[in-house]
Structures are given as structure tokens and as C-alpha cells.
Coordinates of C-alpha atoms in Angstrom, one line a residue:
X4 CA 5.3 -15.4 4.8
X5 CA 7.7 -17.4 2.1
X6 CA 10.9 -16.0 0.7
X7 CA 8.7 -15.0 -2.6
X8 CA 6.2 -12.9 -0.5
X9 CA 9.1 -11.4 1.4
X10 CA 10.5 -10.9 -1.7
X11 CA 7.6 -8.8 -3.4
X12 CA 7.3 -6.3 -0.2
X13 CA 10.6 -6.1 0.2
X14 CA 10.7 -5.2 -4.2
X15 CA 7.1 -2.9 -3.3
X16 CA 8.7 -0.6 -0.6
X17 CA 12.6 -0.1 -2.0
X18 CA 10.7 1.1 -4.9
X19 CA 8.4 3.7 -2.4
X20 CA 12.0 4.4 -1.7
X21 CA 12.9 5.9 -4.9
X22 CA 9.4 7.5 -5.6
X23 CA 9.2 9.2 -2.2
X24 CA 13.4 9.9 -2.2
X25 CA 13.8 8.0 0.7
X26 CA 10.7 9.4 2.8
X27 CA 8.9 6.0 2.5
X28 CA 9.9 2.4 2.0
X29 CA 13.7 1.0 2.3
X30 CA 16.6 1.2 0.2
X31 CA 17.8 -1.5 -2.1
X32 CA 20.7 -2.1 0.0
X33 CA 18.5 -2.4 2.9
X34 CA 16.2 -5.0 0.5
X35 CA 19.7 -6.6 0.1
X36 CA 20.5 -6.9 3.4
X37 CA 17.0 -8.5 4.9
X38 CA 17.0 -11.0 2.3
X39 CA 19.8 -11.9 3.1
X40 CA 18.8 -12.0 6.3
X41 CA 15.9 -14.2 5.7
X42 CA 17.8 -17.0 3.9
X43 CA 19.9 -17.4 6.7
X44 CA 17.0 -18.2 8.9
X45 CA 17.7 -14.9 11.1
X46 CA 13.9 -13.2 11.0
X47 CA 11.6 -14.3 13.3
X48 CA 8.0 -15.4 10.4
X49 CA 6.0 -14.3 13.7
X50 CA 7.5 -10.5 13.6
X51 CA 6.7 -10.5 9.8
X52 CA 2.9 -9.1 8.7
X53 CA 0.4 -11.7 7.4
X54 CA 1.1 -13.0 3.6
X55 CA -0.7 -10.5 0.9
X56 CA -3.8 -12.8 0.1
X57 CA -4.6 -13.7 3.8
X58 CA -4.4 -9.8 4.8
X59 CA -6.5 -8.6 2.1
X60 CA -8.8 -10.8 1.3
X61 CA -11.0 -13.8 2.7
X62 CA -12.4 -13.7 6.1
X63 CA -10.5 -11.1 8.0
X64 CA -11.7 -8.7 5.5
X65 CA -15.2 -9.7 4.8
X66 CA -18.3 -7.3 6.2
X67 CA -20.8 -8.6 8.1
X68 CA -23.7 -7.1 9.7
X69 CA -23.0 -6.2 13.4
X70 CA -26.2 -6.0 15.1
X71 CA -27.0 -2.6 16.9
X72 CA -26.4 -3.0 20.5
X73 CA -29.2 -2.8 22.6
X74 CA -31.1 0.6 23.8
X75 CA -28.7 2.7 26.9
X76 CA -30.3 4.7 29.9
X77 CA -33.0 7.1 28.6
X78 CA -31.2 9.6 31.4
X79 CA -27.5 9.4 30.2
X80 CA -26.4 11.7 26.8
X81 CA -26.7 9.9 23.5
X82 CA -23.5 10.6 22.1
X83 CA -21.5 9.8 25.7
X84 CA -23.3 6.6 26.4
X85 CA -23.1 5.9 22.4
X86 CA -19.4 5.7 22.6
X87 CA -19.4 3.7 25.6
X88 CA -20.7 0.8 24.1
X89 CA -19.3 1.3 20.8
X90 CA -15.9 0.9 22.6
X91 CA -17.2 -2.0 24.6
X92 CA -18.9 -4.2 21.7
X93 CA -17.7 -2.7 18.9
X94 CA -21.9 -2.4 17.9
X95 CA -23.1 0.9 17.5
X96 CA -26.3 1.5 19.7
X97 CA -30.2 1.7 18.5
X98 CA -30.2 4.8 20.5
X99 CA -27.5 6.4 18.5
X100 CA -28.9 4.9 15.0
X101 CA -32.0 6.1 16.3
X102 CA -30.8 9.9 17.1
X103 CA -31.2 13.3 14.9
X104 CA -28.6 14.0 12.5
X105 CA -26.6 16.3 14.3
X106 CA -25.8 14.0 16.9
X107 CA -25.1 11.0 14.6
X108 CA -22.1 13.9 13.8
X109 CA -21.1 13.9 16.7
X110 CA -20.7 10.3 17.9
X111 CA -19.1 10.1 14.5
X112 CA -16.2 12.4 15.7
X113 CA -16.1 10.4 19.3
X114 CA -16.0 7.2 17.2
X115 CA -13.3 8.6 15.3
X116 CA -11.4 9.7 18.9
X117 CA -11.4 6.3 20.0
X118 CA -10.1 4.6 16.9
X119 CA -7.1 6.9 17.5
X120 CA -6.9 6.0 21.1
X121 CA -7.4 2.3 19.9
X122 CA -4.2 2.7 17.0
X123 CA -2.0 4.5 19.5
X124 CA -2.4 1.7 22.0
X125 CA -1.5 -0.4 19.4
X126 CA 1.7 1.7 17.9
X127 CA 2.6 1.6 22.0
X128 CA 2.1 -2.6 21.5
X129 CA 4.4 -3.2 19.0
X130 CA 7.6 -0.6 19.3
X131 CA 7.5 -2.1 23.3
X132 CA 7.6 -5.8 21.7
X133 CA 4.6 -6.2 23.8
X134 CA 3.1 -7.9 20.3
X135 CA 4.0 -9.6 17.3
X136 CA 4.1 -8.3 14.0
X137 CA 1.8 -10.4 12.6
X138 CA -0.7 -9.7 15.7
X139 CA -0.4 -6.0 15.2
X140 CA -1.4 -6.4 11.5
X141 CA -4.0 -8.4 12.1
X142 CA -5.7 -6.3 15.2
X143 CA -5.0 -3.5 12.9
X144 CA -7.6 -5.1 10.1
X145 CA -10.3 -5.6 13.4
X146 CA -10.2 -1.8 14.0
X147 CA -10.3 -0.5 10.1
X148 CA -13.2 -3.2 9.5
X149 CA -15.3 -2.2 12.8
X150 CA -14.8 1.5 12.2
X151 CA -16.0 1.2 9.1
X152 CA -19.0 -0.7 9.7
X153 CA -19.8 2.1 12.9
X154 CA -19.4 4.9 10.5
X155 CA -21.2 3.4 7.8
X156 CA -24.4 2.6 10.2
X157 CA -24.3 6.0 11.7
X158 CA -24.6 7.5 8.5
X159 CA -27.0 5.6 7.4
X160 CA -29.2 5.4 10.9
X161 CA -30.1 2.2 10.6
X162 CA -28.0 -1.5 10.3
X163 CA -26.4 -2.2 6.6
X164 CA -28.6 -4.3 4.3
X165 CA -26.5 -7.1 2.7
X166 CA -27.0 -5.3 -1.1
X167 CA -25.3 -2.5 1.2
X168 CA -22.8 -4.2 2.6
X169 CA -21.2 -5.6 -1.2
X170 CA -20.9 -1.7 -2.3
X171 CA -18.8 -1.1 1.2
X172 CA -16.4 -4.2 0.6
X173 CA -14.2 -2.7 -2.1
X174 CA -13.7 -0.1 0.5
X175 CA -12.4 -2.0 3.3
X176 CA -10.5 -4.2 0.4
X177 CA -8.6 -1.1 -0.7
X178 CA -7.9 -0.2 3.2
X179 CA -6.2 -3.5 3.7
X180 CA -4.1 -3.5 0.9
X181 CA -2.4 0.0 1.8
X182 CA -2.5 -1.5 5.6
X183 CA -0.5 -4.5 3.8
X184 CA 2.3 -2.1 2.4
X185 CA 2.4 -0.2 6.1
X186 CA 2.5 -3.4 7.8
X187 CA 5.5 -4.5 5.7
X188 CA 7.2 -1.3 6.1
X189 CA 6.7 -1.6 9.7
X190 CA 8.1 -5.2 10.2
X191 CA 11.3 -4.8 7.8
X192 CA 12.2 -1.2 9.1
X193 CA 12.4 -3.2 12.9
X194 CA 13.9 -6.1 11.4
X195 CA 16.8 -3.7 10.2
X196 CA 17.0 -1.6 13.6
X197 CA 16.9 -5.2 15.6
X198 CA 19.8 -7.2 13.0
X199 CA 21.6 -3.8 12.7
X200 CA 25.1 -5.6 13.8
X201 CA 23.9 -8.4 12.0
X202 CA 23.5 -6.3 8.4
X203 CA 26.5 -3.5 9.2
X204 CA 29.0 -6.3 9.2
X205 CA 27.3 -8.5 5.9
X206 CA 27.5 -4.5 4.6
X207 CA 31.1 -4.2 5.2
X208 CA 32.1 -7.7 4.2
X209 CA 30.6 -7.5 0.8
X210 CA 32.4 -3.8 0.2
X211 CA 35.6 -5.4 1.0
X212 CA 36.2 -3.2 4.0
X213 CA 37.7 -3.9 7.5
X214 CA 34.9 -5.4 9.9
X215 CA 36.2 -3.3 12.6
X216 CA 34.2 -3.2 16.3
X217 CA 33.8 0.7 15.4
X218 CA 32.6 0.3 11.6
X219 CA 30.3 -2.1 12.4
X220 CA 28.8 0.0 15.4
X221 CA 29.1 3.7 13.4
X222 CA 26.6 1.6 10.8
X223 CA 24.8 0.0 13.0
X224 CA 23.6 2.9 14.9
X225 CA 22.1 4.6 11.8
X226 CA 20.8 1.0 11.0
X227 CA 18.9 1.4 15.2
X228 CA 17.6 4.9 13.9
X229 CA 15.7 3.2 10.9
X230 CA 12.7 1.4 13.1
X231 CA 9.0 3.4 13.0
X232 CA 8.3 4.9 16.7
X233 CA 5.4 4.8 18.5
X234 CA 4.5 8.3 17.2
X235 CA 5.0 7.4 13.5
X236 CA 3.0 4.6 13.2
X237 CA 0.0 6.4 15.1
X238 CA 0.5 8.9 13.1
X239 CA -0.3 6.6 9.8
X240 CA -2.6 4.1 11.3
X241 CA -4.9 7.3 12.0
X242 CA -5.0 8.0 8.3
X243 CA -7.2 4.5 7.7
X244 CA -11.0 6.4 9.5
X245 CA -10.4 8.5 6.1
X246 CA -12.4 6.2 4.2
X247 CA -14.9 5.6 7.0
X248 CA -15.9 8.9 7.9
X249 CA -16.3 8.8 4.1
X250 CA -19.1 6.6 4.3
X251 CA -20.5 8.2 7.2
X252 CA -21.8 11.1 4.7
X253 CA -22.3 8.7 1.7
X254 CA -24.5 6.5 3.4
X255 CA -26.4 9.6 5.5
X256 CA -27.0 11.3 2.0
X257 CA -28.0 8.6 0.4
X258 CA -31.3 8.6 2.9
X259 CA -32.4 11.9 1.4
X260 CA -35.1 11.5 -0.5
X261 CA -36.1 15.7 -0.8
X262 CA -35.1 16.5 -4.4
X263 CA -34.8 20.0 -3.6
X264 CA -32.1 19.5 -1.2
X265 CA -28.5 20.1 -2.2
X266 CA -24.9 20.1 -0.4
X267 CA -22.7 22.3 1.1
X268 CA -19.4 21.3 2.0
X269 CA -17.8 23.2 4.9
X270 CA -14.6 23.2 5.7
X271 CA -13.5 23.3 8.7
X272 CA -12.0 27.4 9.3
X273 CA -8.7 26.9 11.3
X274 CA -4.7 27.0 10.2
X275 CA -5.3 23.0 9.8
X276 CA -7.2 23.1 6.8
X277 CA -6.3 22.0 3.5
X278 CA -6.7 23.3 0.1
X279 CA -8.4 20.7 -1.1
X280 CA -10.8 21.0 1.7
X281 CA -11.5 25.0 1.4
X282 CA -11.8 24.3 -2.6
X283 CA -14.5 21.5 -1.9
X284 CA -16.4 24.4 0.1
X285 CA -16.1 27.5 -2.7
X286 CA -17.0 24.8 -5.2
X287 CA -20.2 23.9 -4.3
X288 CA -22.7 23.3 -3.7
X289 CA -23.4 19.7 -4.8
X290 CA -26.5 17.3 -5.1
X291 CA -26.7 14.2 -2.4
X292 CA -23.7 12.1 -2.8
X293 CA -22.2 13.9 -5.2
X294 CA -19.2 16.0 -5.1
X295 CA -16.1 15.5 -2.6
X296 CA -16.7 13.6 1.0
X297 CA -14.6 14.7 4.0
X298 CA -11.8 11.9 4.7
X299 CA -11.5 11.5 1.1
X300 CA -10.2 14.8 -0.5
X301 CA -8.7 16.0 2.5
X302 CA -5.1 15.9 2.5
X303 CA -5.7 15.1 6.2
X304 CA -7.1 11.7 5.2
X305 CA -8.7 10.5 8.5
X306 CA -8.0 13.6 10.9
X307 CA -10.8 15.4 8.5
X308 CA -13.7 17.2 11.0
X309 CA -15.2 18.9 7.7
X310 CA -19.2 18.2 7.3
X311 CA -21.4 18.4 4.2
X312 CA -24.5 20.3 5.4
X313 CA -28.3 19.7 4.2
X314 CA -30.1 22.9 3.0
X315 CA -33.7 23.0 0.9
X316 CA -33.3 25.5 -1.9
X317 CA -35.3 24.1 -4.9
X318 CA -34.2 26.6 -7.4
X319 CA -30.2 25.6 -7.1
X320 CA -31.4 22.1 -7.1
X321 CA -33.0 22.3 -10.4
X322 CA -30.0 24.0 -11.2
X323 CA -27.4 21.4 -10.3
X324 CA -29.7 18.6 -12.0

């Protein structure tokens, strides 16, 4: 990353700052102070996320068909088995392709499990120093790409025709751009917590105050409170399945070829669901594909378990047409 791309996410997140009242992003004396930083030759390029156009476009980002993996033990469960190999190769399994509906759902949700278990490992990774920056964003891009791909195949029931994989790409373009933004976040809010001597004494220089051991350690300390934890950036890297188990139920409704079926969102009935969620439900129903997805309108994002059921009523079909 050169000093103009360190510039431009540094400029993107102080001004998340402001829009979010310091919830997101860094402040502009924080900006200040890693620039300043960076000039001086004091930020490790390898801690830093990949550069903009290398992160969200080209290879790393470009679908490709991933080949189902071939058929599991006719004696173990579909969706158990399923998810083992689907952990293991990343493929998703003729057998589960191959399955009814119902348990395409439901290796759906396990798929969904292990991406969490896979971005938690991850979160764990990078607030231990066990990896790079640059590594975690790039690992990051692997699991958003793969778990899209699943989803989209398990929906579908089948592998992705090429024609099908163009309509998904703007999808997992979108993804890596707001993975960018986190990434950068991620990276500069360390940066700060591991220069926080470094950037509490360039603070008090430049405000004309006493660099005293104290002053420098009372700011330093809330400086060391400003990296993500493990918990934080697990929490946000779950939110990226949203737009996966999206096209889970766009590509499985797109198969229907009954024009007297129609759509009925449910929302899941516990104290976790949103009102965007419950609203998708009284509002329907809808025809195939149309009408909200779970994962997209849930404020939830990726930890969405609603479903869009299937039902044959030919006189509210007519009526939706």
C-alpha cells in the first residue's frame, strides 16, 4: 500500500468517524497521527490490508466454477457428511446438490455455522499476531468467495453455469469492497493501539505540552484501548454470509418453473427478530424471486435463519401477476 492509498482509507474511515459519531472509523487526529506515522517509515506495509484495486477486483475476486465434490457414504446423513466435505474442499457435494429442498436448508444453515467458525479462527489469528494483516484480508476474500459459491449451488441444486456466474460477480464485488473498508479499519485501529507511545508523545509535542513519562502513558493507554478484539471483528466478519444466504433463495427460486406458486416469507418468531424481517412476513406473499431475501433485509445481515417458503395457490398467483 503507497502513502496515497493509505491516505484515501485513512480520509474513508475518519469520515465513518463523523457519520457514525465515533462508533466506526478513526478520528482525524488519529488520521493525523498514522500518517504521520507512515512517513516516518514506522508501519510495518505487511500489517496494512491489500491496496483497493488488488482486494476488490482481478483474480482474488473472480468466480469460478468449483466442481461438486464427489458422491459421500449412501449410509451417513446428507446434511452431516455434506458439511464435512464442504469444510474439507471447500466443493459442495453431488449428494447435497442432489437432495430435497428441505435439506438443501439445512446444510445451508451448517454452511453458514462453519463460515463463523472459519471468521472467528481468523479474528483469534490476527488480535494474537499469529497473522499478517494483509494475510487476514486476503484469507478473508477466500471465505466470502467460497461461501458464496456453496450457497449459490445449494440454492440452485446444481453447479453455476458461467452466464450464472457473471450475475453473482457484482455480488462478491460489493462484498470485497465493504471487506476493504473493515480491513482498513482493522489494520489502522492496531497500528494506533501498537504505536500508542509513539502517537501520545507526536500528540503532545504538536499541542505544545510537557512530554511527561505520565502524559504520554495516560494517552497512550486510551490509544491501547482503540485496537478491534477478537470478539469485534467476528462479530463483523459474520455479517459478509448476508449476501450469500441471499443467493441461496434467489438461485433456489429461480428453478421454479409452477406459475401458480408464490412466496411466503417467514420470519423467524424469537426476541431476535427484526422488524424488517417480521414486515417481509405480513407483507407478502410474493412471486419467485421477488420481494425481500433473508440476509438482505434483515438487520441481522448474515445471522438471518428466516426462509421463503413455496406454496401452490393459483388464485393469489394470478393475483400477484
Amino acid at each position: 500500500m503507497n502513502r496515497d492509498q493509505f491516505l484515501d482509507a485513512l480520509a474513508v474511515l475518519a469520515r465513518r468517524f463523523e457519520e457514525t459519531e465515533g462508533a466506526v472509523g478513526i478520528s482525524q487526529e488519529e488520521a493525523r497521527a498514522l500518517l504521520e506515522l507512515f512517513d516516518a517509515g514506522a508501519i510495518n506495509a505487511g500489517q496494512l490490508p491489500l491496496p483497493f484495486e488488488e482486494a476488490t477486483r482481478g483474480s482474488r475476486v473472480t468466480l469460478t466454477p468449483e466442481r461438486a465434490a464427489g458422491a459421500i457414504g449412501a449410509g451417513e446423513a446428507v446434511e452431516a457428511a455434506s458439511l464435512a466435505v464442504i469444510e474439507q474442499t471447500g466443493a459442495v457435494p453431488a449428494i447435497a446438490l442432489n437432495a430435497p429442498s428441505q435439506q438443501r436448508v439445512n446444510v445451508a444453515h451448517a454452511a453458514m455455522e462453519a463460515f463463523d467458525a472459519d471468521v472467528r479462527s481468523l479474528a483469534q489469528d490476527i488480535t494474537r499476531g499469529a497473522v499478517r494483516g494483509q494475510d487476514w484480508h486476503s484469507e478473508m476474500i477466500v471465505k466470502i468467495r467460497q461461501h458464496l459459491l456453496q450457497q449459490a449451488q445449494l440454492g440452485k441444486g446444481s453447479p453455476l453455469t458461467p452466464a450464472e456466474l457473471d450475475r453473482l460477480q457484482g455480488a462478491m464485488e460489493e462484498q470485497a469492497q465493504f471487506l476493504k473498508r473493515f480491513a482498513d479499519e482493522v489494520a489502522v485501529r492496531n497500528e494506533l493501539a501498537e504505536s500508542a507511545e509513539q502517537v501520545a508523545e507526536r500528540r503532545l509535542r504538536r499541542e505544545g505540552r510537557e512530554v511527561t513519562e505520565e502524559a504520554v502513558e495516560e494517552l497512550a493507554e486510551d490509544l491501547r484501548g482503540r485496537a478491534m478484539t477478537e470478539d469485534e471483528i467476528a462479530a463483523r466478519a459474520r455479517q459478509y454470509k448476508g449476501s450469500s444466504y441471499r443467493a441461496f433463495w434467489e438461485k433456489s427460486e429461480e428453478q421454479v418453473e409452477n406459475d401458480d406458486v408464490i412466496i411466503r416469507y417467514i420470519a423467524i418468531d424469537d426476541s431476535g427478530t427484526c422488524l424488517p424481517c417480521s414486515t417481509a412476513e405480513d407483507e407478502g406473499p410474493y412471486l419467485p424471486t421477488r420481494g425481500p431475501m433473508p440476509g438482505a433485509v434483515c438487520l441481522g445481515g448474515g445471522h438471518c435463519r428466516c426462509v421463503r417458503r413455496r406454496e401452490v395457490n393459483p388464485e393469489v398467483a394470478d393475483s400477484l401477476r
